[in-house]
Structure formats: C-alpha cells, structure tokens
Amino acid sequence: MNTVANAGRIALVLAMAATLSACASSGNPRDPLEGYNRAMFTFNDKVDEVALKPVATAYRNVLPSFVQTGVGNFFGNLSDVWSAANNLLQGKGEAGLQDIVRVSMNSTFGIFGLIDIASQAGVPKHNEDFGQTLGWYGVNPGPYVVLPLLGPSTMRDTVALPLDVVGDPWRYKDPSKVRNIGTATRIIDKRAAYLDATNLMEAAALDRYQFVRDGYLQARESKVFDGDTSRGDDKAPKNDSGAIDDDSSLKAAPVAATMAPAAGLVTSGSNTVAAEARTQ
C-alpha cells in the first residue's frame, strides 16, 4: 500500500506543479507543463545515457538471443494477466478470454511463459492497463507529463499507475531479492529491445522532446480505442480525441508514433522506452 500512497502523492505534486508552471507553458494545450517536462526529460535522458543504455547494450551483446527472447516472453506472459483484467473491465469479453487462454497455455506448455506458445497457436496478444480502461470510458487524459525515471505519461495515466503496479503479478514474488533482480532484468531487457529504434530516433529528431511527446500522445490515444479512431470521435468532448488540437507541433505525430515506443511498461531512466510496463 506504500506504493499506492507514494503514487498518489506524486499525482498531487504534479497537479500543484501544473498550477505553478502555467506561466512556463509554450501554449500547447496538451502540454501546459512543458517547462517542467523538458527539464525532467533531460534528467531522464542523462540517467539513460549514463546507466541504463550502456547496461542494455552489454546485455544485448553478451546474452544469447534465445535467452533474451525467453526473458521477454516470461514477463510478457505476466503482463497478460493484467491485460485480461482490463479487457474484462472494458467489456471486451473475447479479448479478455484470449488473454486468459494465453496465460494458461504459456504458463504450462510454454514452461512458465518462457516460450510464447499462444502466439504460435494464433492467439493474439493485447496490451491493456488501467489508464486505457479509464480512457475507454471517456476519462480525459489531462495534461502531458514526464515522470521522474518513468518517462512520458498523462495525468490520467499517472493517477491510474498505482493500480497498474498493484495489478502486476511480479510485485508479489518472494523473496524480495529475487523480485528485485527480476525487476531490474525486466527493465534492462526492455531497454535492449529498443536500442535500434532509439538510436534512429536520436539521429532523426531535431527536437527529441517534441518528437517523443507527440508520438506518445498519438500512440496512447490509438491504444485506448484499439485503433478505432471513430470511437474516439464519437466521444470527442471528453476523451483523448477531444484533447487533440490543430497545433502545428502535432503534424509530426504520425511519424513520431511509428518510431517512439508506445505508452505503457514501467522502465527506468529512458524517455524513449517509458511506460513500457504499462502497455506490455
């Protein structure tokens, strides 16, 4: 419960910061905290440059590819549990059942999830979290915000984060030493998976902050409505689609969305793989 309380305090601090930083806004209605966000983006990038990226590079270069695949499959199987819960909460019974089937197949025939048997059998994988569930029911995303170490988010998803943490089965793994080692491995494995994409983005983007922000917001909106933008249009007054404006800074969003990682799993120290724990 301490995790939930701490996340709640973070959300409160961010809300206060939104008020205090209004004068620092660039005028983008989706990013009223841009002054704070850019500073935090720079901080996260520095942490990634000094610590996370070098470790992830070594991890990818040293470990055999089948080991890396097994690590990704194992934690992906755990994430399917929370995806199932959120699909069911959203009333998507078929998708929720598919997630349950995936967990059952991969946890047994797939040797505790190390082998993704379900995908080989044609059972689709979904990436759902509680922030998407709130968005599905029309909760506005609110301002864009860059969280310390966790990277891109929105106010809605920040408020939902405590439940995403509670819903992660790995959180209950004992002993704590094994849990902590697994969490670190999970973060490094995910960062390693995005090394090529982030290197390309660093070379291509003139303003990496804007590039990541616009790509993140568009990808997140698409995830909330499972790519069905017409559903977002129907609920435009109160959800993600309604928050999109015609600001010229969003014109690069379609390209950014294809290169910037989608919102979702909790990683640490990288703006470009941020939230990956939330959509995996």
PDB file of C-alpha atoms in Angstrom:
ATOM      1  CA  MET A   1       0.000   0.000   0.000  1.00  0.00           C
ATOM      2  CA  ASN A   2       3.004   2.271   0.418  1.00  0.00           C
ATOM      3  CA  THR A   3       3.436   2.173  -3.363  1.00  0.00           C
ATOM      4  CA  VAL A   4      -0.141   3.337  -3.869  1.00  0.00           C
ATOM      5  CA  ALA A   5       0.248   6.113  -1.329  1.00  0.00           C
ATOM      6  CA  ASN A   6       3.503   7.281  -2.885  1.00  0.00           C
ATOM      7  CA  ALA A   7       1.973   7.339  -6.367  1.00  0.00           C
ATOM      8  CA  GLY A   8      -0.946   9.322  -5.010  1.00  0.00           C
ATOM      9  CA  ARG A   9       1.453  11.880  -3.569  1.00  0.00           C
ATOM     10  CA  ILE A  10       3.241  12.082  -6.929  1.00  0.00           C
ATOM     11  CA  ALA A  11      -0.056  12.827  -8.659  1.00  0.00           C
ATOM     12  CA  LEU A  12      -0.804  15.574  -6.114  1.00  0.00           C
ATOM     13  CA  VAL A  13       2.622  17.142  -6.588  1.00  0.00           C
ATOM     14  CA  LEU A  14       2.157  17.078 -10.357  1.00  0.00           C
ATOM     15  CA  ALA A  15      -1.232  18.754 -10.041  1.00  0.00           C
ATOM     16  CA  MET A  16       0.329  21.504  -7.931  1.00  0.00           C
ATOM     17  CA  ALA A  17       3.162  21.821 -10.438  1.00  0.00           C
ATOM     18  CA  ALA A  18       0.627  22.258 -13.221  1.00  0.00           C
ATOM     19  CA  THR A  19      -0.778  25.281 -11.437  1.00  0.00           C
ATOM     20  CA  LEU A  20       2.587  26.789 -10.568  1.00  0.00           C
ATOM     21  CA  SER A  21       4.050  26.200 -14.026  1.00  0.00           C
ATOM     22  CA  ALA A  22       1.217  27.639 -16.099  1.00  0.00           C
ATOM     23  CA  CYS A  23       3.322  30.691 -16.871  1.00  0.00           C
ATOM     24  CA  ALA A  24       6.008  28.421 -18.332  1.00  0.00           C
ATOM     25  CA  SER A  25       3.643  26.850 -20.855  1.00  0.00           C
ATOM     26  CA  SER A  26       4.522  27.008 -24.535  1.00  0.00           C
ATOM     27  CA  GLY A  27       0.863  27.460 -25.446  1.00  0.00           C
ATOM     28  CA  ASN A  28       0.318  23.824 -26.440  1.00  0.00           C
ATOM     29  CA  PRO A  29      -2.965  22.900 -24.672  1.00  0.00           C
ATOM     30  CA  ARG A  30      -1.838  19.324 -24.234  1.00  0.00           C
ATOM     31  CA  ASP A  31       1.452  20.284 -22.603  1.00  0.00           C
ATOM     32  CA  PRO A  32       0.899  23.093 -20.089  1.00  0.00           C
ATOM     33  CA  LEU A  33       3.830  21.759 -18.033  1.00  0.00           C
ATOM     34  CA  GLU A  34       6.354  21.960 -20.861  1.00  0.00           C
ATOM     35  CA  GLY A  35       8.978  23.795 -18.821  1.00  0.00           C
ATOM     36  CA  TYR A  36       8.954  21.141 -16.100  1.00  0.00           C
ATOM     37  CA  ASN A  37       8.554  18.308 -18.627  1.00  0.00           C
ATOM     38  CA  ARG A  38      11.565  19.334 -20.685  1.00  0.00           C
ATOM     39  CA  ALA A  39      13.720  19.511 -17.565  1.00  0.00           C
ATOM     40  CA  MET A  40      12.578  16.058 -16.455  1.00  0.00           C
ATOM     41  CA  PHE A  41      13.034  14.718 -19.985  1.00  0.00           C
ATOM     42  CA  THR A  42      16.636  15.913 -19.922  1.00  0.00           C
ATOM     43  CA  PHE A  43      17.176  14.354 -16.495  1.00  0.00           C
ATOM     44  CA  ASN A  44      15.757  11.003 -17.630  1.00  0.00           C
ATOM     45  CA  ASP A  45      17.867  11.094 -20.777  1.00  0.00           C
ATOM     46  CA  LYS A  46      21.001  11.666 -18.719  1.00  0.00           C
ATOM     47  CA  VAL A  47      20.189   8.732 -16.439  1.00  0.00           C
ATOM     48  CA  ASP A  48      19.661   6.600 -19.513  1.00  0.00           C
ATOM     49  CA  GLU A  49      22.897   7.768 -21.114  1.00  0.00           C
ATOM     50  CA  VAL A  50      24.990   7.143 -18.005  1.00  0.00           C
ATOM     51  CA  ALA A  51      23.405   3.982 -16.634  1.00  0.00           C
ATOM     52  CA  LEU A  52      20.612   2.223 -18.473  1.00  0.00           C
ATOM     53  CA  LYS A  53      21.666   2.330 -22.109  1.00  0.00           C
ATOM     54  CA  PRO A  54      25.235   1.033 -21.529  1.00  0.00           C
ATOM     55  CA  VAL A  55      23.913  -1.863 -19.430  1.00  0.00           C
ATOM     56  CA  ALA A  56      21.224  -2.661 -22.008  1.00  0.00           C
ATOM     57  CA  THR A  57      23.831  -2.603 -24.777  1.00  0.00           C
ATOM     58  CA  ALA A  58      26.043  -5.038 -22.890  1.00  0.00           C
ATOM     59  CA  TYR A  59      23.018  -7.219 -22.130  1.00  0.00           C
ATOM     60  CA  ARG A  60      22.115  -7.456 -25.822  1.00  0.00           C
ATOM     61  CA  ASN A  61      25.696  -8.083 -26.925  1.00  0.00           C
ATOM     62  CA  VAL A  62      26.573 -10.702 -24.304  1.00  0.00           C
ATOM     63  CA  LEU A  63      23.456 -12.798 -23.738  1.00  0.00           C
ATOM     64  CA  PRO A  64      22.367 -15.279 -26.424  1.00  0.00           C
ATOM     65  CA  SER A  65      19.281 -14.151 -28.315  1.00  0.00           C
ATOM     66  CA  PHE A  66      17.225 -17.112 -27.119  1.00  0.00           C
ATOM     67  CA  VAL A  67      17.843 -16.074 -23.515  1.00  0.00           C
ATOM     68  CA  GLN A  68      16.678 -12.537 -24.251  1.00  0.00           C
ATOM     69  CA  THR A  69      13.607 -13.917 -26.016  1.00  0.00           C
ATOM     70  CA  GLY A  70      12.833 -16.095 -23.007  1.00  0.00           C
ATOM     71  CA  VAL A  71      13.101 -13.136 -20.616  1.00  0.00           C
ATOM     72  CA  GLY A  72      10.785 -11.033 -22.777  1.00  0.00           C
ATOM     73  CA  ASN A  73       8.290 -13.898 -23.096  1.00  0.00           C
ATOM     74  CA  PHE A  74       8.291 -14.570 -19.351  1.00  0.00           C
ATOM     75  CA  PHE A  75       7.427 -11.012 -18.361  1.00  0.00           C
ATOM     76  CA  GLY A  76       5.093 -10.652 -21.327  1.00  0.00           C
ATOM     77  CA  ASN A  77       3.158 -13.634 -20.006  1.00  0.00           C
ATOM     78  CA  LEU A  78       2.824 -11.975 -16.615  1.00  0.00           C
ATOM     79  CA  SER A  79       1.566  -8.782 -18.246  1.00  0.00           C
ATOM     80  CA  ASP A  80      -1.195 -10.769 -19.962  1.00  0.00           C
ATOM     81  CA  VAL A  81      -2.797 -11.291 -16.537  1.00  0.00           C
ATOM     82  CA  TRP A  82      -3.393  -7.564 -16.060  1.00  0.00           C
ATOM     83  CA  SER A  83      -4.352  -7.154 -19.713  1.00  0.00           C
ATOM     84  CA  ALA A  84      -7.056  -9.775 -19.201  1.00  0.00           C
ATOM     85  CA  ALA A  85      -8.425  -7.937 -16.184  1.00  0.00           C
ATOM     86  CA  ASN A  86      -8.563  -4.620 -18.038  1.00  0.00           C
ATOM     87  CA  ASN A  87     -10.119  -6.111 -21.160  1.00  0.00           C
ATOM     88  CA  LEU A  88     -12.852  -7.595 -18.982  1.00  0.00           C
ATOM     89  CA  LEU A  89     -13.312  -4.274 -17.179  1.00  0.00           C
ATOM     90  CA  GLN A  90     -13.776  -2.632 -20.573  1.00  0.00           C
ATOM     91  CA  GLY A  91     -16.425  -5.167 -21.504  1.00  0.00           C
ATOM     92  CA  LYS A  92     -14.235  -6.785 -24.170  1.00  0.00           C
ATOM     93  CA  GLY A  93     -15.051 -10.366 -23.264  1.00  0.00           C
ATOM     94  CA  GLU A  94     -13.461 -12.031 -26.283  1.00  0.00           C
ATOM     95  CA  ALA A  95     -10.155 -10.207 -25.834  1.00  0.00           C
ATOM     96  CA  GLY A  96     -10.201 -10.921 -22.087  1.00  0.00           C
ATOM     97  CA  LEU A  97     -10.790 -14.618 -22.736  1.00  0.00           C
ATOM     98  CA  GLN A  98      -7.941 -14.669 -25.255  1.00  0.00           C
ATOM     99  CA  ASP A  99      -5.630 -13.184 -22.621  1.00  0.00           C
ATOM    100  CA  ILE A 100      -6.683 -15.872 -20.139  1.00  0.00           C
ATOM    101  CA  VAL A 101      -6.049 -18.569 -22.744  1.00  0.00           C
ATOM    102  CA  ARG A 102      -2.632 -17.065 -23.442  1.00  0.00           C
ATOM    103  CA  VAL A 103      -1.641 -17.157 -19.773  1.00  0.00           C
ATOM    104  CA  SER A 104      -2.902 -20.729 -19.399  1.00  0.00           C
ATOM    105  CA  MET A 105      -1.084 -22.011 -22.486  1.00  0.00           C
ATOM    106  CA  ASN A 106       2.176 -20.158 -21.947  1.00  0.00           C
ATOM    107  CA  SER A 107       2.359 -20.907 -18.222  1.00  0.00           C
ATOM    108  CA  THR A 108       2.009 -24.644 -18.841  1.00  0.00           C
ATOM    109  CA  PHE A 109       3.084 -25.751 -22.313  1.00  0.00           C
ATOM    110  CA  GLY A 110       5.301 -22.676 -22.606  1.00  0.00           C
ATOM    111  CA  ILE A 111       7.298 -23.551 -19.463  1.00  0.00           C
ATOM    112  CA  PHE A 112       6.223 -20.701 -17.161  1.00  0.00           C
ATOM    113  CA  GLY A 113       5.950 -18.336 -20.090  1.00  0.00           C
ATOM    114  CA  LEU A 114       9.487 -18.708 -21.395  1.00  0.00           C
ATOM    115  CA  ILE A 115       8.092 -19.880 -24.745  1.00  0.00           C
ATOM    116  CA  ASP A 116       5.230 -17.962 -26.361  1.00  0.00           C
ATOM    117  CA  ILE A 117       3.191 -20.981 -27.424  1.00  0.00           C
ATOM    118  CA  ALA A 118      -0.021 -18.961 -27.577  1.00  0.00           C
ATOM    119  CA  SER A 119       1.227 -16.607 -30.288  1.00  0.00           C
ATOM    120  CA  GLN A 120       2.443 -19.570 -32.304  1.00  0.00           C
ATOM    121  CA  ALA A 121      -1.062 -21.018 -31.973  1.00  0.00           C
ATOM    122  CA  GLY A 122      -2.591 -17.792 -33.291  1.00  0.00           C
ATOM    123  CA  VAL A 123      -3.941 -16.391 -30.009  1.00  0.00           C
ATOM    124  CA  PRO A 124      -3.453 -12.594 -30.237  1.00  0.00           C
ATOM    125  CA  LYS A 125      -1.668 -10.607 -27.548  1.00  0.00           C
ATOM    126  CA  HIS A 126      -3.232  -7.468 -26.079  1.00  0.00           C
ATOM    127  CA  ASN A 127      -1.567  -4.712 -24.082  1.00  0.00           C
ATOM    128  CA  GLU A 128      -4.063  -3.134 -21.711  1.00  0.00           C
ATOM    129  CA  ASP A 129      -3.651  -1.149 -18.498  1.00  0.00           C
ATOM    130  CA  PHE A 130      -5.921   0.768 -16.161  1.00  0.00           C
ATOM    131  CA  GLY A 131      -5.162   4.113 -17.792  1.00  0.00           C
ATOM    132  CA  GLN A 132      -6.536   2.681 -21.040  1.00  0.00           C
ATOM    133  CA  THR A 133      -9.584   1.401 -19.161  1.00  0.00           C
ATOM    134  CA  LEU A 134     -10.289   4.883 -17.819  1.00  0.00           C
ATOM    135  CA  GLY A 135      -9.831   6.329 -21.305  1.00  0.00           C
ATOM    136  CA  TRP A 136     -12.151   3.697 -22.777  1.00  0.00           C
ATOM    137  CA  TYR A 137     -14.915   5.046 -20.552  1.00  0.00           C
ATOM    138  CA  GLY A 138     -14.252   8.634 -21.575  1.00  0.00           C
ATOM    139  CA  VAL A 139     -11.908   9.939 -18.887  1.00  0.00           C
ATOM    140  CA  ASN A 140      -9.917  12.803 -20.386  1.00  0.00           C
ATOM    141  CA  PRO A 141      -6.149  12.195 -20.427  1.00  0.00           C
ATOM    142  CA  GLY A 142      -5.417  15.633 -18.994  1.00  0.00           C
ATOM    143  CA  PRO A 143      -2.025  17.309 -19.369  1.00  0.00           C
ATOM    144  CA  TYR A 144       1.004  15.504 -20.726  1.00  0.00           C
ATOM    145  CA  VAL A 145       3.575  14.919 -18.004  1.00  0.00           C
ATOM    146  CA  VAL A 146       7.068  13.410 -17.883  1.00  0.00           C
ATOM    147  CA  LEU A 147       7.534  11.396 -14.699  1.00  0.00           C
ATOM    148  CA  PRO A 148      10.910  11.054 -12.968  1.00  0.00           C
ATOM    149  CA  LEU A 149      12.593   7.904 -14.354  1.00  0.00           C
ATOM    150  CA  LEU A 150       9.269   6.555 -15.670  1.00  0.00           C
ATOM    151  CA  GLY A 151       9.091   8.984 -18.578  1.00  0.00           C
ATOM    152  CA  PRO A 152       6.061  10.057 -20.676  1.00  0.00           C
ATOM    153  CA  SER A 153       2.575   9.863 -19.183  1.00  0.00           C
ATOM    154  CA  THR A 154      -0.605  11.875 -18.814  1.00  0.00           C
ATOM    155  CA  MET A 155      -2.334  12.997 -15.661  1.00  0.00           C
ATOM    156  CA  ARG A 156      -4.981  10.309 -16.131  1.00  0.00           C
ATOM    157  CA  ASP A 157      -2.394   7.572 -16.548  1.00  0.00           C
ATOM    158  CA  THR A 158      -0.407   8.850 -13.586  1.00  0.00           C
ATOM    159  CA  VAL A 159      -3.486   8.532 -11.390  1.00  0.00           C
ATOM    160  CA  ALA A 160      -4.038   5.017 -12.787  1.00  0.00           C
ATOM    161  CA  LEU A 161      -0.425   3.992 -12.188  1.00  0.00           C
ATOM    162  CA  PRO A 162      -0.909   2.707  -8.600  1.00  0.00           C
ATOM    163  CA  LEU A 163      -3.453   0.149  -9.812  1.00  0.00           C
ATOM    164  CA  ASP A 164      -1.146  -0.903 -12.638  1.00  0.00           C
ATOM    165  CA  VAL A 165       1.564  -1.510 -10.039  1.00  0.00           C
ATOM    166  CA  VAL A 166      -0.809  -3.468  -7.801  1.00  0.00           C
ATOM    167  CA  GLY A 167      -2.016  -5.476 -10.823  1.00  0.00           C
ATOM    168  CA  ASP A 168       1.478  -6.662 -11.773  1.00  0.00           C
ATOM    169  CA  PRO A 169       1.842 -10.309 -10.608  1.00  0.00           C
ATOM    170  CA  TRP A 170       5.622  -9.933 -10.296  1.00  0.00           C
ATOM    171  CA  ARG A 171       5.067  -7.434  -7.488  1.00  0.00           C
ATOM    172  CA  TYR A 172       4.086 -10.327  -5.220  1.00  0.00           C
ATOM    173  CA  LYS A 173       7.096 -12.518  -5.962  1.00  0.00           C
ATOM    174  CA  ASP A 174       9.017 -13.646  -2.886  1.00  0.00           C
ATOM    175  CA  PRO A 175      11.700 -13.417  -1.706  1.00  0.00           C
ATOM    176  CA  SER A 176      12.210  -9.725  -2.344  1.00  0.00           C
ATOM    177  CA  LYS A 177      15.780 -10.294  -3.557  1.00  0.00           C
ATOM    178  CA  VAL A 178      14.520 -12.422  -6.443  1.00  0.00           C
ATOM    179  CA  ARG A 179      11.773  -9.888  -7.151  1.00  0.00           C
ATOM    180  CA  ASN A 180      14.261  -7.012  -7.320  1.00  0.00           C
ATOM    181  CA  ILE A 181      16.648  -8.914  -9.593  1.00  0.00           C
ATOM    182  CA  GLY A 182      13.757  -9.811 -11.872  1.00  0.00           C
ATOM    183  CA  THR A 183      12.538  -6.225 -11.993  1.00  0.00           C
ATOM    184  CA  ALA A 184      15.992  -4.964 -12.955  1.00  0.00           C
ATOM    185  CA  THR A 185      16.292  -7.659 -15.628  1.00  0.00           C
ATOM    186  CA  ARG A 186      12.875  -6.738 -16.978  1.00  0.00           C
ATOM    187  CA  ILE A 187      13.861  -3.082 -17.329  1.00  0.00           C
ATOM    188  CA  ILE A 188      17.186  -3.871 -18.988  1.00  0.00           C
ATOM    189  CA  ASP A 189      15.624  -6.378 -21.374  1.00  0.00           C
ATOM    190  CA  LYS A 190      13.010  -3.870 -22.487  1.00  0.00           C
ATOM    191  CA  ARG A 191      15.604  -1.130 -22.961  1.00  0.00           C
ATOM    192  CA  ALA A 192      17.734  -3.516 -25.024  1.00  0.00           C
ATOM    193  CA  ALA A 193      14.759  -4.266 -27.272  1.00  0.00           C
ATOM    194  CA  TYR A 194      14.506  -0.579 -28.169  1.00  0.00           C
ATOM    195  CA  LEU A 195      18.178   0.200 -28.722  1.00  0.00           C
ATOM    196  CA  ASP A 196      17.975   0.344 -32.511  1.00  0.00           C
ATOM    197  CA  ALA A 197      14.748   2.347 -32.515  1.00  0.00           C
ATOM    198  CA  THR A 198      16.018   4.907 -30.039  1.00  0.00           C
ATOM    199  CA  ASN A 199      19.332   5.285 -31.857  1.00  0.00           C
ATOM    200  CA  LEU A 200      17.391   6.027 -35.042  1.00  0.00           C
ATOM    201  CA  MET A 201      15.174   8.500 -33.254  1.00  0.00           C
ATOM    202  CA  GLU A 202      18.159  10.300 -31.729  1.00  0.00           C
ATOM    203  CA  ALA A 203      19.620  10.726 -35.192  1.00  0.00           C
ATOM    204  CA  ALA A 204      16.375  11.772 -36.879  1.00  0.00           C
ATOM    205  CA  ALA A 205      14.633  14.105 -34.452  1.00  0.00           C
ATOM    206  CA  LEU A 206      15.548  17.788 -34.361  1.00  0.00           C
ATOM    207  CA  ASP A 207      13.563  18.273 -31.154  1.00  0.00           C
ATOM    208  CA  ARG A 208      13.540  14.906 -29.406  1.00  0.00           C
ATOM    209  CA  TYR A 209      11.282  16.134 -26.619  1.00  0.00           C
ATOM    210  CA  GLN A 210       8.553  17.207 -29.037  1.00  0.00           C
ATOM    211  CA  PHE A 211       9.094  14.104 -31.165  1.00  0.00           C
ATOM    212  CA  VAL A 212       8.604  11.740 -28.211  1.00  0.00           C
ATOM    213  CA  ARG A 213       5.702  13.733 -26.770  1.00  0.00           C
ATOM    214  CA  ASP A 214       3.679  13.886 -29.973  1.00  0.00           C
ATOM    215  CA  GLY A 215       4.356  10.271 -30.856  1.00  0.00           C
ATOM    216  CA  TYR A 216       3.491   9.137 -27.351  1.00  0.00           C
ATOM    217  CA  LEU A 217       0.197  11.009 -27.211  1.00  0.00           C
ATOM    218  CA  GLN A 218      -0.960   9.743 -30.586  1.00  0.00           C
ATOM    219  CA  ALA A 219       0.095   6.158 -29.884  1.00  0.00           C
ATOM    220  CA  ARG A 220      -1.578   6.279 -26.496  1.00  0.00           C
ATOM    221  CA  GLU A 221      -4.835   7.508 -27.972  1.00  0.00           C
ATOM    222  CA  SER A 222      -4.749   4.724 -30.539  1.00  0.00           C
ATOM    223  CA  LYS A 223      -4.226   2.152 -27.799  1.00  0.00           C
ATOM    224  CA  VAL A 224      -7.131   3.450 -25.731  1.00  0.00           C
ATOM    225  CA  PHE A 225      -9.530   2.900 -28.632  1.00  0.00           C
ATOM    226  CA  ASP A 226      -7.759  -0.145 -30.117  1.00  0.00           C
ATOM    227  CA  GLY A 227      -7.018   1.828 -33.274  1.00  0.00           C
ATOM    228  CA  ASP A 228     -10.685   2.679 -33.821  1.00  0.00           C
ATOM    229  CA  THR A 229     -10.455   6.449 -34.115  1.00  0.00           C
ATOM    230  CA  SER A 230     -14.153   6.718 -34.967  1.00  0.00           C
ATOM    231  CA  ARG A 231     -14.971   5.652 -31.421  1.00  0.00           C
ATOM    232  CA  GLY A 232     -12.803   8.469 -30.155  1.00  0.00           C
ATOM    233  CA  ASP A 233     -14.603  10.921 -32.439  1.00  0.00           C
ATOM    234  CA  ASP A 234     -17.960   9.842 -31.009  1.00  0.00           C
ATOM    235  CA  LYS A 235     -16.741  10.705 -27.510  1.00  0.00           C
ATOM    236  CA  ALA A 236     -14.664  13.722 -28.534  1.00  0.00           C
ATOM    237  CA  PRO A 237     -15.932  16.145 -25.861  1.00  0.00           C
ATOM    238  CA  LYS A 238     -14.460  14.103 -23.034  1.00  0.00           C
ATOM    239  CA  ASN A 239     -11.681  11.777 -24.121  1.00  0.00           C
ATOM    240  CA  ASP A 240      -8.314  11.570 -25.835  1.00  0.00           C
ATOM    241  CA  SER A 241      -9.604  12.528 -29.272  1.00  0.00           C
ATOM    242  CA  GLY A 242     -11.179  15.656 -27.873  1.00  0.00           C
ATOM    243  CA  ALA A 243      -7.830  16.709 -26.499  1.00  0.00           C
ATOM    244  CA  ILE A 244      -6.169  16.764 -29.908  1.00  0.00           C
ATOM    245  CA  ASP A 245      -5.865  20.174 -31.471  1.00  0.00           C
ATOM    246  CA  ASP A 246      -4.634  21.549 -34.759  1.00  0.00           C
ATOM    247  CA  ASP A 247      -1.386  22.869 -33.333  1.00  0.00           C
ATOM    248  CA  SER A 248       1.371  22.643 -35.915  1.00  0.00           C
ATOM    249  CA  SER A 249       3.574  20.754 -33.468  1.00  0.00           C
ATOM    250  CA  LEU A 250       1.283  17.742 -33.845  1.00  0.00           C
ATOM    251  CA  LYS A 251       1.840  17.460 -37.592  1.00  0.00           C
ATOM    252  CA  ALA A 252       4.852  15.241 -36.987  1.00  0.00           C
ATOM    253  CA  ALA A 253       2.904  12.932 -34.691  1.00  0.00           C
ATOM    254  CA  PRO A 254       2.109  10.210 -37.272  1.00  0.00           C
ATOM    255  CA  VAL A 255       5.810   9.745 -37.964  1.00  0.00           C
ATOM    256  CA  ALA A 256       6.767  10.032 -34.313  1.00  0.00           C
ATOM    257  CA  ALA A 257       4.174   7.462 -33.325  1.00  0.00           C
ATOM    258  CA  THR A 258       5.797   4.878 -35.552  1.00  0.00           C
ATOM    259  CA  MET A 259       9.231   5.438 -34.079  1.00  0.00           C
ATOM    260  CA  ALA A 260       8.652   6.358 -30.460  1.00  0.00           C
ATOM    261  CA  PRO A 261       7.739   3.376 -28.275  1.00  0.00           C
ATOM    262  CA  ALA A 262       4.090   3.192 -27.367  1.00  0.00           C
ATOM    263  CA  ALA A 263       3.000   4.208 -23.959  1.00  0.00           C
ATOM    264  CA  GLY A 264       2.999   1.594 -21.479  1.00  0.00           C
ATOM    265  CA  LEU A 265       5.750  -0.911 -19.203  1.00  0.00           C
ATOM    266  CA  VAL A 266       7.428   0.650 -16.315  1.00  0.00           C
ATOM    267  CA  THR A 267      11.023   1.202 -17.242  1.00  0.00           C
ATOM    268  CA  SER A 268      13.579   3.404 -15.632  1.00  0.00           C
ATOM    269  CA  GLY A 269      15.802   6.154 -16.895  1.00  0.00           C
ATOM    270  CA  SER A 270      14.725   6.341 -20.524  1.00  0.00           C
ATOM    271  CA  ASN A 271      12.195   8.696 -22.037  1.00  0.00           C
ATOM    272  CA  THR A 272      12.005   6.598 -25.165  1.00  0.00           C
ATOM    273  CA  VAL A 273      11.040   3.290 -23.583  1.00  0.00           C
ATOM    274  CA  ALA A 274       8.985   4.894 -20.888  1.00  0.00           C
ATOM    275  CA  ALA A 275       5.787   3.403 -19.694  1.00  0.00           C
ATOM    276  CA  GLU A 276       6.570   0.173 -21.479  1.00  0.00           C
ATOM    277  CA  ALA A 277       5.499  -1.617 -18.283  1.00  0.00           C
ATOM    278  CA  ARG A 278       2.140  -0.137 -18.786  1.00  0.00           C
ATOM    279  CA  THR A 279       1.415  -1.411 -22.242  1.00  0.00           C
ATOM    280  CA  GLN A 280       3.226  -4.674 -22.207  1.00  0.00           C
TER     281      GLN A 280
END
